[in-house]
Tab-separated table of C-alpha atoms in Angstrom:
chain	number	residue	atom	x	y	z
A	1022	GLN	CA	14.247	-4.250	-13.630
A	1023	LYS	CA	10.983	-2.583	-14.478
A	1024	GLU	CA	8.841	-1.782	-11.461
A	1025	VAL	CA	5.153	-1.755	-10.699
A	1026	GLU	CA	4.164	0.004	-7.507
A	1027	GLN	CA	0.995	-0.281	-5.484
A	1028	ASN	CA	-0.042	0.784	-2.014
A	1029	SER	CA	-0.335	-2.447	-0.043
A	1030	GLY	CA	-3.287	-1.204	2.031
A	1031	PRO	CA	-5.504	-2.392	3.491
A	1032	LEU	CA	-8.021	-0.119	1.862
A	1033	SER	CA	-11.236	-0.264	3.856
A	1034	VAL	CA	-14.485	0.946	2.321
A	1035	PRO	CA	-18.107	0.530	3.387
A	1036	GLU	CA	-20.471	-1.585	1.340
A	1037	GLY	CA	-21.922	0.415	-1.547
A	1038	ALA	CA	-19.006	2.858	-1.739
A	1039	ILE	CA	-16.497	3.324	-4.553
A	1040	ALA	CA	-13.122	1.690	-4.020
A	1041	SER	CA	-10.206	3.321	-5.825
A	1042	LEU	CA	-7.026	1.331	-6.370
A	1043	ASN	CA	-3.889	2.852	-7.847
A	1044	CYS	CA	-0.791	1.624	-9.611
A	1045	THR	CA	2.265	3.296	-11.105
A	1046	TYR	CA	4.774	1.710	-13.453
A	1047	SER	CA	8.296	2.596	-14.473
A	1048	ASP	CA	8.509	1.402	-18.100
A	1049	ARG	CA	7.328	4.277	-20.265
A	1050	GLY	CA	7.122	1.910	-23.239
A	1051	SER	CA	4.460	-0.310	-21.644
A	1052	GLN	CA	1.409	-0.757	-23.853
A	1053	SER	CA	-0.953	-2.995	-21.923
A	1054	PHE	CA	-2.038	-3.166	-18.329
A	1055	PHE	CA	-3.952	-5.705	-16.331
A	1056	TRP	CA	-5.809	-5.877	-13.068
A	1057	TYR	CA	-6.060	-9.224	-11.338
A	1058	ARG	CA	-8.088	-10.111	-8.284
A	1059	GLN	CA	-6.625	-12.630	-5.854
A	1060	TYR	CA	-8.559	-14.131	-2.989
A	1061	SER	CA	-6.504	-15.455	-0.111
A	1062	GLY	CA	-4.854	-18.746	-1.022
A	1063	LYS	CA	-6.174	-18.630	-4.580
A	1064	SER	CA	-4.704	-17.841	-7.978
A	1065	PRO	CA	-4.898	-14.446	-9.699
A	1066	GLU	CA	-8.020	-13.912	-11.775
A	1067	LEU	CA	-7.982	-11.413	-14.640
A	1068	ILE	CA	-10.713	-8.829	-14.194
A	1069	MET	CA	-9.682	-5.913	-16.423
A	1070	SER	CA	-7.282	-5.082	-19.206
A	1071	ILE	CA	-6.635	-1.655	-20.675
A	1072	TYR	CA	-4.483	-0.579	-23.595
A	1073	SER	CA	-5.434	3.025	-24.404
A	1074	ASN	CA	-5.443	6.228	-22.419
A	1075	GLY	CA	-8.755	6.987	-20.773
A	1076	ASP	CA	-11.409	4.876	-19.130
A	1077	LYS	CA	-12.643	1.371	-19.780
A	1078	GLU	CA	-15.776	0.160	-18.045
A	1079	ASP	CA	-16.937	-3.393	-17.432
A	1080	GLY	CA	-19.873	-3.747	-15.106
A	1081	ARG	CA	-18.969	-2.297	-11.732
A	1082	PHE	CA	-15.299	-2.033	-12.684
A	1083	THR	CA	-13.621	0.894	-14.436
A	1084	ALA	CA	-9.959	0.914	-15.374
A	1085	GLN	CA	-8.293	4.258	-16.007
A	1086	LEU	CA	-5.000	4.721	-17.812
A	1087	ASN	CA	-2.767	7.777	-18.062
A	1088	LYS	CA	0.390	6.886	-19.956
A	1089	ALA	CA	1.909	10.346	-19.614
A	1090	SER	CA	1.784	10.005	-15.823
A	1091	GLN	CA	2.530	6.239	-15.967
A	1092	TYR	CA	-0.503	5.625	-13.835
A	1093	VAL	CA	-3.298	3.090	-14.006
A	1094	SER	CA	-6.193	2.773	-11.602
A	1095	LEU	CA	-9.157	0.541	-10.911
A	1096	LEU	CA	-12.468	1.813	-9.590
A	1097	ILE	CA	-15.001	-0.567	-8.108
A	1098	ARG	CA	-18.462	0.934	-7.829
A	1099	ASP	CA	-21.087	-0.285	-5.372
A	1100	SER	CA	-18.453	-2.290	-3.493
A	1101	GLN	CA	-19.638	-5.576	-2.015
A	1102	PRO	CA	-18.134	-7.679	0.796
A	1103	SER	CA	-17.386	-10.295	-1.887
A	1104	ASP	CA	-15.017	-7.763	-3.487
A	1105	SER	CA	-12.738	-8.099	-0.462
A	1106	ALA	CA	-9.514	-9.442	-1.947
A	1107	THR	CA	-6.059	-8.363	-3.022
A	1108	TYR	CA	-5.968	-6.512	-6.335
A	1109	LEU	CA	-2.829	-6.958	-8.386
A	1110	CYS	CA	-1.668	-4.563	-11.055
A	1111	ALA	CA	0.383	-6.296	-13.755
A	1112	VAL	CA	2.341	-4.892	-16.673
A	1113	PRO	CA	3.900	-7.035	-19.408
A	1114	GLN	CA	7.472	-6.439	-20.399
A	1115	ARG	CA	8.342	-6.513	-24.086
A	1116	THR	CA	9.058	-10.216	-23.763
A	1117	ASP	CA	5.479	-10.631	-22.451
A	1118	LYS	CA	6.383	-11.796	-18.969
A	1119	LEU	CA	4.194	-10.041	-16.440
A	1120	ILE	CA	5.609	-7.808	-13.750
A	1121	PHE	CA	3.263	-7.665	-10.780
A	1122	GLY	CA	2.854	-5.076	-8.092
A	1123	THR	CA	2.672	-6.150	-4.482
A	1124	GLY	CA	-1.110	-5.804	-4.593
A	1125	THR	CA	-3.570	-3.715	-2.626
A	1126	ARG	CA	-5.697	-5.490	-0.059
A	1127	LEU	CA	-9.286	-4.281	-0.205
A	1128	GLN	CA	-11.683	-4.782	2.676
A	1129	VAL	CA	-15.377	-4.007	2.138
A	1130	PHE	CA	-17.284	-3.908	5.396
A	1131	PRO	CA	-21.085	-4.225	5.697
B	404	GLU	CA	-15.034	-21.636	-19.406
B	405	PRO	CA	-11.729	-23.394	-20.214
B	406	GLU	CA	-9.411	-23.867	-17.259
B	407	VAL	CA	-5.753	-24.405	-16.615
B	408	THR	CA	-5.481	-27.437	-14.347
B	409	GLN	CA	-2.644	-27.889	-11.878
B	410	THR	CA	-1.749	-30.931	-9.808
B	411	PRO	CA	-1.177	-31.572	-7.018
B	412	SER	CA	-2.940	-28.778	-5.174
B	413	HIS	CA	-0.609	-29.218	-2.214
B	414	GLN	CA	2.746	-30.966	-2.009
B	415	VAL	CA	4.831	-31.440	1.105
B	416	THR	CA	8.392	-32.579	0.516
B	417	GLN	CA	11.589	-32.962	2.457
B	418	MET	CA	14.479	-30.655	1.754
B	419	GLY	CA	16.726	-32.085	-0.948
B	420	GLN	CA	13.971	-34.115	-2.615
B	421	GLU	CA	12.839	-33.668	-6.199
B	422	VAL	CA	9.329	-32.472	-6.971
B	423	ILE	CA	7.401	-32.269	-10.218
B	424	LEU	CA	4.517	-29.859	-10.536
B	425	ARG	CA	2.089	-30.498	-13.353
B	426	CYS	CA	-0.081	-28.256	-15.458
B	427	VAL	CA	-2.586	-29.016	-18.197
B	428	PRO	CA	-2.909	-25.883	-20.336
B	429	ILE	CA	-6.008	-24.754	-22.190
B	430	SER	CA	-6.060	-26.733	-25.428
B	431	ASN	CA	-5.444	-24.013	-28.018
B	432	HIS	CA	-2.940	-22.101	-25.908
B	433	LEU	CA	0.679	-22.203	-27.020
B	434	TYR	CA	2.472	-19.948	-24.566
B	435	PHE	CA	3.143	-21.319	-21.106
B	436	TYR	CA	4.540	-19.792	-17.978
B	437	TRP	CA	5.418	-20.632	-14.404
B	438	TYR	CA	5.164	-18.052	-11.659
B	439	ARG	CA	5.584	-18.389	-7.942
B	440	GLN	CA	4.356	-16.465	-4.932
B	441	ILE	CA	6.037	-16.774	-1.578
B	442	LEU	CA	3.549	-16.183	1.221
B	443	GLY	CA	2.856	-12.470	1.604
B	444	GLN	CA	5.023	-11.497	-1.350
B	445	LYS	CA	4.651	-10.582	-5.023
B	446	VAL	CA	3.807	-12.945	-7.810
B	447	GLU	CA	7.181	-13.537	-9.515
B	448	PHE	CA	7.986	-14.735	-13.012
B	449	LEU	CA	10.015	-17.931	-13.285
B	450	VAL	CA	10.005	-19.047	-16.904
B	451	SER	CA	8.189	-18.804	-20.223
B	452	PHE	CA	7.963	-21.652	-22.727
B	453	TYR	CA	6.955	-21.685	-26.374
B	454	ASN	CA	7.434	-24.121	-29.217
B	455	ASN	CA	9.010	-26.688	-26.907
B	456	GLU	CA	11.722	-24.443	-25.624
B	457	ILE	CA	12.340	-21.868	-22.943
B	458	SER	CA	11.731	-18.312	-24.202
B	459	GLU	CA	12.907	-16.535	-21.102
B	460	LYS	CA	13.843	-17.353	-17.537
B	461	SER	CA	14.362	-15.263	-14.439
B	462	GLU	CA	17.280	-15.218	-12.032
B	463	ILE	CA	15.231	-17.430	-9.725
B	464	PHE	CA	15.117	-20.157	-12.376
B	465	ASP	CA	18.560	-21.599	-11.725
B	466	ASP	CA	19.983	-25.026	-12.546
B	467	GLN	CA	17.774	-26.803	-10.033
B	468	PHE	CA	14.684	-25.879	-12.068
B	469	SER	CA	13.616	-27.354	-15.384
B	470	VAL	CA	10.490	-27.355	-17.512
B	471	GLU	CA	9.231	-29.642	-20.212
B	472	ARG	CA	6.166	-30.641	-22.133
B	473	PRO	CA	6.725	-34.385	-22.201
B	474	ASP	CA	3.583	-35.564	-23.983
B	475	GLY	CA	2.241	-32.542	-25.844
B	476	SER	CA	-0.359	-31.817	-23.213
B	477	ASN	CA	1.137	-31.630	-19.722
B	478	PHE	CA	3.560	-28.841	-18.906
B	479	THR	CA	5.775	-29.621	-15.940
B	480	LEU	CA	8.065	-27.776	-13.578
B	481	LYS	CA	10.728	-29.875	-11.879
B	482	ILE	CA	12.708	-28.763	-8.885
B	483	ARG	CA	15.628	-31.149	-8.533
B	484	SER	CA	16.762	-30.584	-4.979
B	485	THR	CA	14.278	-28.551	-3.007
B	486	LYS	CA	15.319	-25.948	-0.466
B	487	LEU	CA	13.302	-24.468	2.366
B	488	GLU	CA	13.078	-21.203	0.441
B	489	ASP	CA	11.319	-22.956	-2.453
B	490	SER	CA	8.196	-23.103	-0.282
B	491	ALA	CA	5.633	-21.058	-2.187
B	492	MET	CA	2.530	-21.191	-4.351
B	493	TYR	CA	3.459	-22.131	-7.902
B	494	PHE	CA	1.137	-20.984	-10.656
B	495	CYS	CA	1.042	-22.168	-14.225
B	496	ALA	CA	-0.321	-19.673	-16.748
B	497	THR	CA	-1.101	-19.857	-20.450
B	498	GLN	CA	-1.899	-17.559	-23.340
B	499	PRO	CA	-3.581	-18.286	-26.678
B	500	ARG	CA	-1.608	-18.362	-29.904
B	501	ASP	CA	-3.025	-15.077	-31.175
B	502	ARG	CA	-1.186	-12.585	-29.024
B	503	PRO	CA	-0.835	-9.619	-28.290
B	504	ASN	CA	-1.489	-9.799	-24.659
B	505	TYR	CA	-4.953	-10.725	-23.611
B	506	GLY	CA	-3.638	-11.412	-20.161
B	507	TYR	CA	-2.919	-14.857	-18.928
B	508	THR	CA	-5.192	-17.502	-17.574
B	509	PHE	CA	-3.718	-18.808	-14.351
B	510	GLY	CA	-4.174	-22.275	-12.965
B	511	SER	CA	-5.377	-22.837	-9.421
B	512	GLY	CA	-1.839	-23.300	-8.162
B	513	THR	CA	0.235	-25.836	-6.255
B	514	ARG	CA	1.193	-25.025	-2.708
B	515	LEU	CA	4.690	-26.437	-2.173
B	516	THR	CA	5.875	-26.839	1.395
B	517	VAL	CA	9.491	-27.879	1.913
B	518	VAL	CA	10.268	-29.193	5.400
C-alpha cells in the first residue's frame, strides 16, 4: 500500500504569517499531487494541484514539489482565521484512486 | 460552479438495515468514486466506477457494498446490512472524461450513523 504522510498538527500560526504544511509520499512513480482543504464536518475542497518539480503559485497559496525527495508542501501566505481547517495531501495511484494523508490541522489565531 | 449533489445529508439507521446513499454527478463527468471518512480518520477509497462497471474496489468494499447508476444520472452506494463500524461520512467524487488527473470534485457528503 502506497503511503502519504503528514504531521497531524495542530499547526498554530498568527494572522498574517506564513503557514507551511508538509507531505511525503512513498510511491516514487507518482506524477500528480493535490492539496485539499477540509473544514470540520465538510467535504474536501481542491485548492492546489502540482505536477512538476518546483513551485506553483495561486493567490496566497504556493505548492512546492520535490520528486527526488518525495516531498510536497503547501505555503499559505498572509494566513487568515478563515484558513483554519485541515489540509489534506492526496496522491493518485496509477489506477487514479486517491491516497490521502491524515491531514494537518491548521489554526490561525487573530 | 457545477456541483456534485449528495442525498441525504444525514442518515440514521439501525444496525442490520439497508441504506442507499445517492449522488448526482456533474453532467459531463464520467468517472465516479465513493470514499468514506470515519470521524477523526483519513479519507479512504471505497470504489471507482466507469462505463457502468466497477474499475477498482478496496478491501473495505466487501459483499455488503454495491454501486450502480440506475438511471444514467444518479450514482448510488448501497450497504446491505449496516454495521456499527459503517458509521462515517461518505463522499461521492467525480472526474471529467478528459483525464489525466485534474483532481476530483467531491460532493458535500452523507453522514451515516448506525445505531
